[in-house]
């Protein structure tokens, strides 16, 4: 595990599969990277081909016959225009099923902005996982909720 999940509290009483923990860890490590190939990795290795991701208010969906990279992750490139660094840290995870295929979590994100400002704040999210008991689980749904007000304000500052 890396900084994204090292200090996370996972559910007690049920065992979240190690491959699911690794998937969550890798997801946030990738989301914190501005590398040009991250969208392709997310589309091909993290999400199912019909995965749904809410990066902001509206869903992006992968569909058969269309490149998930262009449908779901094109917005990633735009995000790095204003953001210079990002660090997600998962703090606590809750399970909705004993299989570990429906997780809710509380996390924190720190962002450095290209205008020199820094923003930090909590957010919550949901992960629905396909084949959670396999060695290669993938995300069917990624959805987060957080207060974007501080980020919007910081982006307006010079």
mmCIF file of C-alpha atoms in Angstrom:
data_model
loop_
_atom_site.group_PDB
_atom_site.id
_atom_site.type_symbol
_atom_site.label_atom_id
_atom_site.label_comp_id
_atom_site.label_asym_id
_atom_site.label_seq_id
_atom_site.Cartn_x
_atom_site.Cartn_y
_atom_site.Cartn_z
ATOM 1 C CA UNK A 1 0.000 0.000 0.000
ATOM 2 C CA UNK A 2 1.056 3.599 -0.518
ATOM 3 C CA UNK A 3 0.296 6.904 1.180
ATOM 4 C CA UNK A 4 -3.235 6.835 -0.268
ATOM 5 C CA UNK A 5 -4.408 3.972 1.961
ATOM 6 C CA UNK A 6 -1.601 3.381 4.505
ATOM 7 C CA UNK A 7 -3.522 4.912 7.399
ATOM 8 C CA UNK A 8 -7.025 3.910 6.254
ATOM 9 C CA UNK A 9 -9.293 2.145 8.720
ATOM 10 C CA UNK A 10 -10.877 -0.832 6.983
ATOM 11 C CA UNK A 11 -14.040 -2.602 8.235
ATOM 12 C CA UNK A 12 -13.710 -4.934 11.167
ATOM 13 C CA UNK A 13 -15.632 -8.185 11.201
ATOM 14 C CA UNK A 14 -15.340 -8.663 7.436
ATOM 15 C CA UNK A 15 -12.216 -9.039 5.386
ATOM 16 C CA UNK A 16 -11.918 -6.687 2.435
ATOM 17 C CA UNK A 17 -10.054 -8.690 -0.226
ATOM 18 C CA UNK A 18 -6.420 -7.664 -0.620
ATOM 19 C CA UNK A 19 -6.968 -7.163 -4.365
ATOM 20 C CA UNK A 20 -9.769 -4.659 -3.628
ATOM 21 C CA UNK A 21 -7.532 -2.741 -1.222
ATOM 22 C CA UNK A 22 -4.818 -2.689 -3.882
ATOM 23 C CA UNK A 23 -7.354 -1.441 -6.460
ATOM 24 C CA UNK A 24 -8.383 1.481 -4.219
ATOM 25 C CA UNK A 25 -4.747 2.284 -3.522
ATOM 26 C CA UNK A 26 -3.823 2.201 -7.203
ATOM 27 C CA UNK A 27 -6.879 4.273 -8.186
ATOM 28 C CA UNK A 28 -5.848 7.183 -5.990
ATOM 29 C CA UNK A 29 -2.167 6.878 -6.820
ATOM 30 C CA UNK A 30 -3.139 7.229 -10.476
ATOM 31 C CA UNK A 31 -5.565 10.094 -9.851
ATOM 32 C CA UNK A 32 -2.733 11.942 -8.103
ATOM 33 C CA UNK A 33 -0.482 11.627 -11.156
ATOM 34 C CA UNK A 34 -0.444 14.064 -14.059
ATOM 35 C CA UNK A 35 1.248 11.542 -16.368
ATOM 36 C CA UNK A 36 -0.223 11.539 -19.861
ATOM 37 C CA UNK A 37 -0.947 7.791 -19.848
ATOM 38 C CA UNK A 38 -3.036 7.743 -16.656
ATOM 39 C CA UNK A 39 -6.359 8.003 -18.501
ATOM 40 C CA UNK A 40 -5.506 4.914 -20.520
ATOM 41 C CA UNK A 41 -4.464 2.985 -17.408
ATOM 42 C CA UNK A 42 -7.671 3.965 -15.603
ATOM 43 C CA UNK A 43 -9.778 2.924 -18.589
ATOM 44 C CA UNK A 44 -7.969 -0.339 -19.311
ATOM 45 C CA UNK A 45 -6.879 -1.580 -15.886
ATOM 46 C CA UNK A 46 -9.005 0.089 -13.190
ATOM 47 C CA UNK A 47 -12.536 0.394 -14.647
ATOM 48 C CA UNK A 48 -14.785 -2.132 -16.363
ATOM 49 C CA UNK A 49 -15.502 -1.356 -20.033
ATOM 50 C CA UNK A 50 -18.977 -0.128 -19.057
ATOM 51 C CA UNK A 51 -17.800 1.636 -15.907
ATOM 52 C CA UNK A 52 -19.370 4.863 -14.684
ATOM 53 C CA UNK A 53 -17.306 7.622 -13.089
ATOM 54 C CA UNK A 54 -18.581 10.793 -11.486
ATOM 55 C CA UNK A 55 -15.639 13.188 -11.655
ATOM 56 C CA UNK A 56 -17.745 16.184 -10.706
ATOM 57 C CA UNK A 57 -21.490 16.448 -11.102
ATOM 58 C CA UNK A 58 -22.372 14.411 -14.161
ATOM 59 C CA UNK A 59 -21.518 10.807 -14.991
ATOM 60 C CA UNK A 60 -19.086 9.657 -17.632
ATOM 61 C CA UNK A 61 -19.862 6.222 -19.003
ATOM 62 C CA UNK A 62 -17.933 3.671 -20.956
ATOM 63 C CA UNK A 63 -19.905 1.797 -23.592
ATOM 64 C CA UNK A 64 -19.222 -1.039 -25.975
ATOM 65 C CA UNK A 65 -17.557 0.149 -29.165
ATOM 66 C CA UNK A 66 -16.380 3.490 -27.784
ATOM 67 C CA UNK A 67 -13.053 4.274 -26.208
ATOM 68 C CA UNK A 68 -13.504 4.479 -22.454
ATOM 69 C CA UNK A 69 -10.404 6.659 -22.398
ATOM 70 C CA UNK A 70 -12.090 9.387 -24.422
ATOM 71 C CA UNK A 71 -15.520 9.069 -22.833
ATOM 72 C CA UNK A 72 -14.640 8.751 -19.182
ATOM 73 C CA UNK A 73 -11.254 10.314 -18.700
ATOM 74 C CA UNK A 74 -10.908 13.181 -21.167
ATOM 75 C CA UNK A 75 -11.759 15.568 -18.310
ATOM 76 C CA UNK A 76 -8.581 14.482 -16.484
ATOM 77 C CA UNK A 77 -6.429 16.416 -18.917
ATOM 78 C CA UNK A 78 -8.394 19.612 -18.243
ATOM 79 C CA UNK A 79 -8.057 19.245 -14.461
ATOM 80 C CA UNK A 80 -4.272 19.514 -14.591
ATOM 81 C CA UNK A 81 -4.444 22.904 -16.325
ATOM 82 C CA UNK A 82 -5.246 24.546 -12.959
ATOM 83 C CA UNK A 83 -3.892 21.910 -10.549
ATOM 84 C CA UNK A 84 -0.159 21.388 -10.042
ATOM 85 C CA UNK A 85 -0.307 18.622 -7.420
ATOM 86 C CA UNK A 86 -2.890 16.423 -5.788
ATOM 87 C CA UNK A 87 -2.781 13.975 -2.888
ATOM 88 C CA UNK A 88 -5.746 11.802 -1.917
ATOM 89 C CA UNK A 89 -5.725 9.998 1.422
ATOM 90 C CA UNK A 90 -8.408 7.432 2.260
ATOM 91 C CA UNK A 91 -9.235 7.633 5.961
ATOM 92 C CA UNK A 92 -12.057 5.176 6.609
ATOM 93 C CA UNK A 93 -13.840 2.523 4.534
ATOM 94 C CA UNK A 94 -17.281 0.991 5.122
ATOM 95 C CA UNK A 95 -18.728 -2.111 3.430
ATOM 96 C CA UNK A 96 -22.285 -2.591 2.233
ATOM 97 C CA UNK A 97 -21.769 -6.280 1.487
ATOM 98 C CA UNK A 98 -19.640 -9.047 2.927
ATOM 99 C CA UNK A 99 -18.068 -9.596 -0.510
ATOM 100 C CA UNK A 100 -16.401 -6.183 -0.492
ATOM 101 C CA UNK A 101 -18.036 -5.171 -3.775
ATOM 102 C CA UNK A 102 -19.852 -2.049 -2.519
ATOM 103 C CA UNK A 103 -17.754 0.354 -0.454
ATOM 104 C CA UNK A 104 -18.344 3.789 1.018
ATOM 105 C CA UNK A 105 -15.382 5.809 2.186
ATOM 106 C CA UNK A 106 -14.289 9.047 3.798
ATOM 107 C CA UNK A 107 -11.126 10.638 2.457
ATOM 108 C CA UNK A 108 -9.158 13.857 2.239
ATOM 109 C CA UNK A 109 -7.599 15.614 -0.723
ATOM 110 C CA UNK A 110 -4.825 18.204 -0.787
ATOM 111 C CA UNK A 111 -4.309 20.195 -3.977
ATOM 112 C CA UNK A 112 -1.633 22.601 -5.076
ATOM 113 C CA UNK A 113 -2.881 25.067 -7.665
ATOM 114 C CA UNK A 114 -0.928 26.652 -10.481
ATOM 115 C CA UNK A 115 -1.791 30.108 -9.083
ATOM 116 C CA UNK A 116 0.231 29.246 -5.946
ATOM 117 C CA UNK A 117 -2.739 28.534 -3.665
ATOM 118 C CA UNK A 118 -3.285 25.307 -1.734
ATOM 119 C CA UNK A 119 -6.621 23.705 -0.908
ATOM 120 C CA UNK A 120 -7.427 20.806 1.389
ATOM 121 C CA UNK A 121 -10.714 19.202 2.332
ATOM 122 C CA UNK A 122 -12.693 16.073 3.100
ATOM 123 C CA UNK A 123 -14.876 14.157 0.685
ATOM 124 C CA UNK A 124 -16.905 10.956 0.681
ATOM 125 C CA UNK A 125 -17.378 8.417 -2.041
ATOM 126 C CA UNK A 126 -18.733 5.127 -3.241
ATOM 127 C CA UNK A 127 -16.989 2.340 -5.135
ATOM 128 C CA UNK A 128 -18.887 -0.544 -6.729
ATOM 129 C CA UNK A 129 -16.495 -3.295 -7.673
ATOM 130 C CA UNK A 130 -16.838 -6.016 -10.284
ATOM 131 C CA UNK A 131 -15.415 -9.424 -9.401
ATOM 132 C CA UNK A 132 -14.337 -8.298 -5.936
ATOM 133 C CA UNK A 133 -13.299 -11.827 -4.984
ATOM 134 C CA UNK A 134 -11.008 -12.251 -8.007
ATOM 135 C CA UNK A 135 -7.322 -11.418 -8.315
ATOM 136 C CA UNK A 136 -8.196 -8.612 -10.770
ATOM 137 C CA UNK A 137 -11.241 -6.650 -9.562
ATOM 138 C CA UNK A 138 -12.318 -3.536 -11.472
ATOM 139 C CA UNK A 139 -14.513 -0.547 -10.735
ATOM 140 C CA UNK A 140 -18.061 -0.489 -12.085
ATOM 141 C CA UNK A 141 -18.867 2.799 -10.315
ATOM 142 C CA UNK A 142 -16.820 5.637 -8.856
ATOM 143 C CA UNK A 143 -18.737 8.496 -7.275
ATOM 144 C CA UNK A 144 -17.568 11.201 -4.873
ATOM 145 C CA UNK A 145 -19.179 14.051 -2.964
ATOM 146 C CA UNK A 146 -17.365 17.026 -1.494
ATOM 147 C CA UNK A 147 -17.570 20.771 -0.994
ATOM 148 C CA UNK A 148 -16.043 22.372 -4.081
ATOM 149 C CA UNK A 149 -16.495 25.917 -2.712
ATOM 150 C CA UNK A 150 -12.960 26.316 -1.313
ATOM 151 C CA UNK A 151 -11.450 25.071 -4.588
ATOM 152 C CA UNK A 152 -13.576 27.422 -6.687
ATOM 153 C CA UNK A 153 -12.625 30.350 -4.442
ATOM 154 C CA UNK A 154 -8.909 29.496 -4.541
ATOM 155 C CA UNK A 155 -8.979 29.164 -8.335
ATOM 156 C CA UNK A 156 -10.386 32.698 -8.618
ATOM 157 C CA UNK A 157 -7.566 34.176 -6.545
ATOM 158 C CA UNK A 158 -4.474 35.504 -8.265
#
